[in-house]
PDB file of C-alpha atoms in Angstrom:
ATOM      1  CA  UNK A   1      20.137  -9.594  -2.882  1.00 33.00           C
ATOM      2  CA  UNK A   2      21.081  -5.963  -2.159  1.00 40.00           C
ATOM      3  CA  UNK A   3      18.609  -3.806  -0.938  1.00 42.00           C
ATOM      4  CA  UNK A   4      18.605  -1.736  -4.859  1.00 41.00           C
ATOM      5  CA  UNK A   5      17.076  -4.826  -5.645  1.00 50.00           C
ATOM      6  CA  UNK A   6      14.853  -6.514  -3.165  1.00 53.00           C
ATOM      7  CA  UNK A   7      11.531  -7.245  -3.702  1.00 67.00           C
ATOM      8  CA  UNK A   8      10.344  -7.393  -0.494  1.00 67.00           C
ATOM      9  CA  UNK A   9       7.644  -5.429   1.365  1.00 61.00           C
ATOM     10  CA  UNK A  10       9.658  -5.102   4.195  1.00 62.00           C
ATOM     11  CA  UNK A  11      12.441  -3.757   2.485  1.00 62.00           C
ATOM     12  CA  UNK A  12      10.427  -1.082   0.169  1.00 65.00           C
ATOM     13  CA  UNK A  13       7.895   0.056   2.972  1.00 61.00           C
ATOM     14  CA  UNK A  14       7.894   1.721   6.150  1.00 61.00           C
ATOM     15  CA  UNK A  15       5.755  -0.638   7.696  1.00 58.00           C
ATOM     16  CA  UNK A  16       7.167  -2.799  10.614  1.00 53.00           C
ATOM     17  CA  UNK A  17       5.713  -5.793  12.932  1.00 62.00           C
ATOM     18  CA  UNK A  18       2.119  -6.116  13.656  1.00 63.00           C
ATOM     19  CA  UNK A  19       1.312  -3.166  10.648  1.00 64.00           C
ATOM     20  CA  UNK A  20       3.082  -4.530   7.956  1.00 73.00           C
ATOM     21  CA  UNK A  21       0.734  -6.969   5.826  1.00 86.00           C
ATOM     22  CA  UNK A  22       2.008  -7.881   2.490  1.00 88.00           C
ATOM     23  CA  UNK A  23       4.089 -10.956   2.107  1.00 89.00           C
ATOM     24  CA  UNK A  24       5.451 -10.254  -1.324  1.00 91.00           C
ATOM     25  CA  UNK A  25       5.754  -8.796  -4.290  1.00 91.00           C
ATOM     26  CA  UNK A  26       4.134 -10.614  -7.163  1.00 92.00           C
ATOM     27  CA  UNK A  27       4.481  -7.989 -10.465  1.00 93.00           C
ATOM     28  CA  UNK A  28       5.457  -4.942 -10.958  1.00 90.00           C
ATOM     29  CA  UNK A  29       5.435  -2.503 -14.072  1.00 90.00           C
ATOM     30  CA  UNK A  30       5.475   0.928 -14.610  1.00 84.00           C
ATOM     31  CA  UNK A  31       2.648   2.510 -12.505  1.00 92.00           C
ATOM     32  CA  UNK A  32       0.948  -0.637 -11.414  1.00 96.00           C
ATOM     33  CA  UNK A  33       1.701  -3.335  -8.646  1.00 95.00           C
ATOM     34  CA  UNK A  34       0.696  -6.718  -7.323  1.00 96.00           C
ATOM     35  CA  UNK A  35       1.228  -7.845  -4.106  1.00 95.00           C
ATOM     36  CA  UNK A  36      -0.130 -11.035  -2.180  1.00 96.00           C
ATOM     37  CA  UNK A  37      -0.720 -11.579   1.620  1.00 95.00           C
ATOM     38  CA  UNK A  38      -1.832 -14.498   3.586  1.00 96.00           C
ATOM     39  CA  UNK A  39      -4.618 -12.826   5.884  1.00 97.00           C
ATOM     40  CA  UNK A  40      -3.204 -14.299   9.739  1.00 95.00           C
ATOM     41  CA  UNK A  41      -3.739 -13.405  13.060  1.00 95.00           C
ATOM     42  CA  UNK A  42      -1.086 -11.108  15.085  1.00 90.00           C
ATOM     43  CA  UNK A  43      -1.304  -8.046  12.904  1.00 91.00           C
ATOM     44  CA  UNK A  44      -2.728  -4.290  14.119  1.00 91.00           C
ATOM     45  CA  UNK A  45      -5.751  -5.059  12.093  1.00 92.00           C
ATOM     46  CA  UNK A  46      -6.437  -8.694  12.613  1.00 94.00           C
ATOM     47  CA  UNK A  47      -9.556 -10.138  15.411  1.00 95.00           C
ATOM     48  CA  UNK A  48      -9.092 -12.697  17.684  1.00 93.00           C
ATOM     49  CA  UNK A  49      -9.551 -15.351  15.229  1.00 95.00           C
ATOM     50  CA  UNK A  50      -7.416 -13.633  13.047  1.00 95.00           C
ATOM     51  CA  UNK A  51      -9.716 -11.701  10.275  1.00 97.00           C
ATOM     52  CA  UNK A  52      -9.132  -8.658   9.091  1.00 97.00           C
ATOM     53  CA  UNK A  53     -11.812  -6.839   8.886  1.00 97.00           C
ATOM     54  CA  UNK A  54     -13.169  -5.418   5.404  1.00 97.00           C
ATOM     55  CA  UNK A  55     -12.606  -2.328   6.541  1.00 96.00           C
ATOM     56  CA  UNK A  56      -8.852  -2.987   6.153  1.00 96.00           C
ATOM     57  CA  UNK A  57      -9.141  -2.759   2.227  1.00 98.00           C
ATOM     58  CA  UNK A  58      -8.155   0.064   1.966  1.00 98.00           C
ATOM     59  CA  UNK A  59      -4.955   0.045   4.025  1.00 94.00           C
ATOM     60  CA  UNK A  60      -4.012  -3.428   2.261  1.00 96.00           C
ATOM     61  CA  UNK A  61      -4.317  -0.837  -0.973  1.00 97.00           C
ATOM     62  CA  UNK A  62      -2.018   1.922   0.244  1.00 95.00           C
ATOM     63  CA  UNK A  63       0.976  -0.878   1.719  1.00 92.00           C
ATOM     64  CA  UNK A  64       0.901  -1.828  -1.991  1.00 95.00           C
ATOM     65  CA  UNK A  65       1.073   2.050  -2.715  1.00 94.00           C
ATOM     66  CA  UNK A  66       4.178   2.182  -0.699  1.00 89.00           C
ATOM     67  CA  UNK A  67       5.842  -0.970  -1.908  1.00 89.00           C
ATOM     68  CA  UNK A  68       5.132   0.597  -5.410  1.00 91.00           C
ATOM     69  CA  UNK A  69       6.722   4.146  -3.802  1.00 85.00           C
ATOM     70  CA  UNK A  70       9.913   1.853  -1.864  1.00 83.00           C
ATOM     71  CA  UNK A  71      10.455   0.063  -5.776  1.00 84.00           C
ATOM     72  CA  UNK A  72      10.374   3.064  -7.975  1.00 83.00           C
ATOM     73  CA  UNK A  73      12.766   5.258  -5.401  1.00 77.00           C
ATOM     74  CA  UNK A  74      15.264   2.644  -4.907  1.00 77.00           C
ATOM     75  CA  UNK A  75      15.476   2.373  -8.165  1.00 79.00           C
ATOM     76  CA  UNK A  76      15.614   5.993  -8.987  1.00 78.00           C
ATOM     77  CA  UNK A  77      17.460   7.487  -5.878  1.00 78.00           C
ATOM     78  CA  UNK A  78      18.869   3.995  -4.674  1.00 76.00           C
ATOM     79  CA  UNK A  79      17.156   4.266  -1.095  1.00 70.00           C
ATOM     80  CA  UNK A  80      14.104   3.839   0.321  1.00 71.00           C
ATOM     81  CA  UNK A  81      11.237   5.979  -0.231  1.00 72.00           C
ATOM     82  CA  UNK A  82       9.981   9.118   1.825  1.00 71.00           C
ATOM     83  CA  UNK A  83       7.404   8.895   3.802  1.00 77.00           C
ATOM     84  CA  UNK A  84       4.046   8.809   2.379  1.00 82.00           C
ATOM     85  CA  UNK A  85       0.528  10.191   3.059  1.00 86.00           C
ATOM     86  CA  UNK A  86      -2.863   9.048   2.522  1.00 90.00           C
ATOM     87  CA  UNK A  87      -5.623  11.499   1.829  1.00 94.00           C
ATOM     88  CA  UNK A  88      -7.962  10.015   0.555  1.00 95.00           C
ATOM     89  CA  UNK A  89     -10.315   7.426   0.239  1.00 97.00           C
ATOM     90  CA  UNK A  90     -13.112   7.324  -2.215  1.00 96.00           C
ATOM     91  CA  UNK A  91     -15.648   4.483  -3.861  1.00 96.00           C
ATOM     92  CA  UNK A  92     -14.329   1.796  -1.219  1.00 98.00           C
ATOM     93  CA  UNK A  93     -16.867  -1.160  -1.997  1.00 98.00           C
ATOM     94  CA  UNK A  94     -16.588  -4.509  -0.202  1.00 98.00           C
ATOM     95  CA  UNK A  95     -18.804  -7.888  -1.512  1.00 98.00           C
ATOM     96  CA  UNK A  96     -17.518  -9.523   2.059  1.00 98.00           C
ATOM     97  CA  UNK A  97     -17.847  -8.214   5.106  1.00 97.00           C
ATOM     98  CA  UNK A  98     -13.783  -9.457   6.197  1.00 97.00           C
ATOM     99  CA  UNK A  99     -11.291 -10.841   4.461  1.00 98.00           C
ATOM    100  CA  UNK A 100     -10.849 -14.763   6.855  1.00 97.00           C
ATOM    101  CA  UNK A 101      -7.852 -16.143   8.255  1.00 97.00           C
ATOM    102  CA  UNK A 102      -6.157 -18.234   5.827  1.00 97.00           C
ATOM    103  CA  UNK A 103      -7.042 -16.593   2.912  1.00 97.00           C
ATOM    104  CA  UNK A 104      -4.762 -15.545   0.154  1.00 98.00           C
ATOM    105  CA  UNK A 105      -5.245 -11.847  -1.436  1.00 98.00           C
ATOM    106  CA  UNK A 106      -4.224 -10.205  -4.564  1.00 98.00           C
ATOM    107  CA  UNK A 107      -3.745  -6.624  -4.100  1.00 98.00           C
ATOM    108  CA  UNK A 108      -3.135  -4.086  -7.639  1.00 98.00           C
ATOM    109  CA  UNK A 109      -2.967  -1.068  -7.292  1.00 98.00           C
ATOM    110  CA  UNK A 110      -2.627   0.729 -10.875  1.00 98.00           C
ATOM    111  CA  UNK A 111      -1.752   5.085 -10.936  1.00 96.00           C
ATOM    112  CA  UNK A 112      -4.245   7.119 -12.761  1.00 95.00           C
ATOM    113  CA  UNK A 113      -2.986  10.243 -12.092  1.00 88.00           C
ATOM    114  CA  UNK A 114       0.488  11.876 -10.661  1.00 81.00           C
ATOM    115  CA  UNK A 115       1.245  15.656 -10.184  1.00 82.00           C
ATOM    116  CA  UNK A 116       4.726  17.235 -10.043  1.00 80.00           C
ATOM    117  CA  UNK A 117       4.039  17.594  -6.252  1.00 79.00           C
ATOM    118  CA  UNK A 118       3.915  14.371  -5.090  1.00 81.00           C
ATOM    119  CA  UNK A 119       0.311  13.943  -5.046  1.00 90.00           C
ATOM    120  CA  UNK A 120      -1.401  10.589  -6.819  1.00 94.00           C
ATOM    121  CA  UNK A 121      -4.037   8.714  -7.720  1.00 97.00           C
ATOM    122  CA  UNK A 122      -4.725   4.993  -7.264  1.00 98.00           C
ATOM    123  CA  UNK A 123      -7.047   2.695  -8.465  1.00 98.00           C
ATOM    124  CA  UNK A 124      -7.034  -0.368  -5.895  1.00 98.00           C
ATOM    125  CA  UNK A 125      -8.453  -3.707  -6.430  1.00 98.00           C
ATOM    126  CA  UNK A 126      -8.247  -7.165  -3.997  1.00 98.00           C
ATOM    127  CA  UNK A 127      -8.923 -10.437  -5.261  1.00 98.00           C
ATOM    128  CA  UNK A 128      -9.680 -13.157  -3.184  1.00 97.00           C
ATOM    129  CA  UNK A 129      -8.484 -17.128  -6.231  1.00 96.00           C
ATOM    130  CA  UNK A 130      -9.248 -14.402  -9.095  1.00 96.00           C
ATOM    131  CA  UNK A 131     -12.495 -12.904  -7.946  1.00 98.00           C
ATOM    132  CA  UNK A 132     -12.886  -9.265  -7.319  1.00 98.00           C
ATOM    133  CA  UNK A 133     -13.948  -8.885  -3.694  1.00 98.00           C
ATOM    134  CA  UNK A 134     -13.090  -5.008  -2.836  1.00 98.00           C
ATOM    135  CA  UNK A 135     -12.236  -2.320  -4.950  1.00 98.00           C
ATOM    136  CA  UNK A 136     -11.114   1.608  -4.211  1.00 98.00           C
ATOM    137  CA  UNK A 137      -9.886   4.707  -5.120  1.00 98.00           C
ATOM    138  CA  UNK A 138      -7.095   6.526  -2.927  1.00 98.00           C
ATOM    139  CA  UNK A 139      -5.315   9.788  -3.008  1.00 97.00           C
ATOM    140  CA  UNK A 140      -1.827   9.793  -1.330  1.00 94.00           C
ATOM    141  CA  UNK A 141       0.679  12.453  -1.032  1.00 92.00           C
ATOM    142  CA  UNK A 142       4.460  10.952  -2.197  1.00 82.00           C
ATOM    143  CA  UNK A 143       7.192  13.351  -1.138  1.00 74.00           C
ATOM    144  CA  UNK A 144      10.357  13.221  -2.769  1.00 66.00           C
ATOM    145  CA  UNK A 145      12.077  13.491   0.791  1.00 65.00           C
ATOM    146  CA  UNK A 146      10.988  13.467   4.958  1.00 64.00           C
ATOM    147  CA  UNK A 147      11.743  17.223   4.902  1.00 68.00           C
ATOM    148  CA  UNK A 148       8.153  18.358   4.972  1.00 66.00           C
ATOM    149  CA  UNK A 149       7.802  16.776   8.241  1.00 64.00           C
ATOM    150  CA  UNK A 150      10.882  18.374   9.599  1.00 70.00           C
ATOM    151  CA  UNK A 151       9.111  21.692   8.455  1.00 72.00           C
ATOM    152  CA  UNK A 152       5.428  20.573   9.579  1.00 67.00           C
ATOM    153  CA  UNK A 153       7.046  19.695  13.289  1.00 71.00           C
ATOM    154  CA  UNK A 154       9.210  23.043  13.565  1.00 76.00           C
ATOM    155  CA  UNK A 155       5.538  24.899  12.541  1.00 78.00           C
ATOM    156  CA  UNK A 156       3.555  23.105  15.058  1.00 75.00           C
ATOM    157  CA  UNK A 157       5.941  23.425  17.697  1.00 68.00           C
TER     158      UNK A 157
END
């Protein structure tokens, strides 16, 4: 499979080794995406039994942001997507207090709202066999290129 077409979260996001957290890619369609993990120990988040945290919602939510981003530019620009920004977290509710080892999650994330500047809206759900356990809304910043950083690190020194 060439990279135009691969599906999978390592391949679309800019996430590598113990901060990457999605397995794969279950569905995606225009705006919205659904991504599955297997919650394990070893990752940034993870305890030393190997939960992550509820708290970790909303991070699950933007790594399906930016497997969403890494689709839609690869498509579009056939490479991998700029870096991306979130700014935002609002309405983050949690009925469990961490997501256990073992478990399998659902992650959607569906786009409310896009400007021409990059800047987005996401409605973020996780389900833990179909039942809604944690739901969010995040703001992210989606640059068309890395160049802002180039200028943000020349203006900071």
């Amino acid at each position: 499979m060439s990279p135009a077409q691969s599906r999978r979260p390592a391949d679309l996001t800019r996430h590598r080794g113990s901060a990457a957290l999605l397995d794969e890619i279950c569905r995606e369609d225009d705006g919205r995406l659904e991504a599955r993990l297997v919650v394990r120990p070893g990752t940034a988040y993870s305890d030393r039994s190997g939960n992550l945290p509820a708290w970790a919602g909303p991070e699950l939510m933007a790594q399906a942001i930016s497997a969403l981003s890494g689709l839609r530019s690869l498509r579009e620009r056939g490479r991998a997507a700029a870096i991306g920004l979130l700014l935002g977290v609002r309405s983050y509710r949690s009925a469990v207090e961490e997501f256990r080892s073992g478990e399998a999650l659902d992650i959607e994330v569906i786009e409310s709202s896009e400007d021409e500047h990059g800047m987005a809206v996401f409605d973020g759900y996780i389900r833990r066999a179909g039942e809604l356990i944690a739901s969010g809304v995040l703001t992210v910043f989606q640059p068309p290129d890395d160049s802002f950083l180039e200028r943000e690190r020349a203006r900071n020194g």
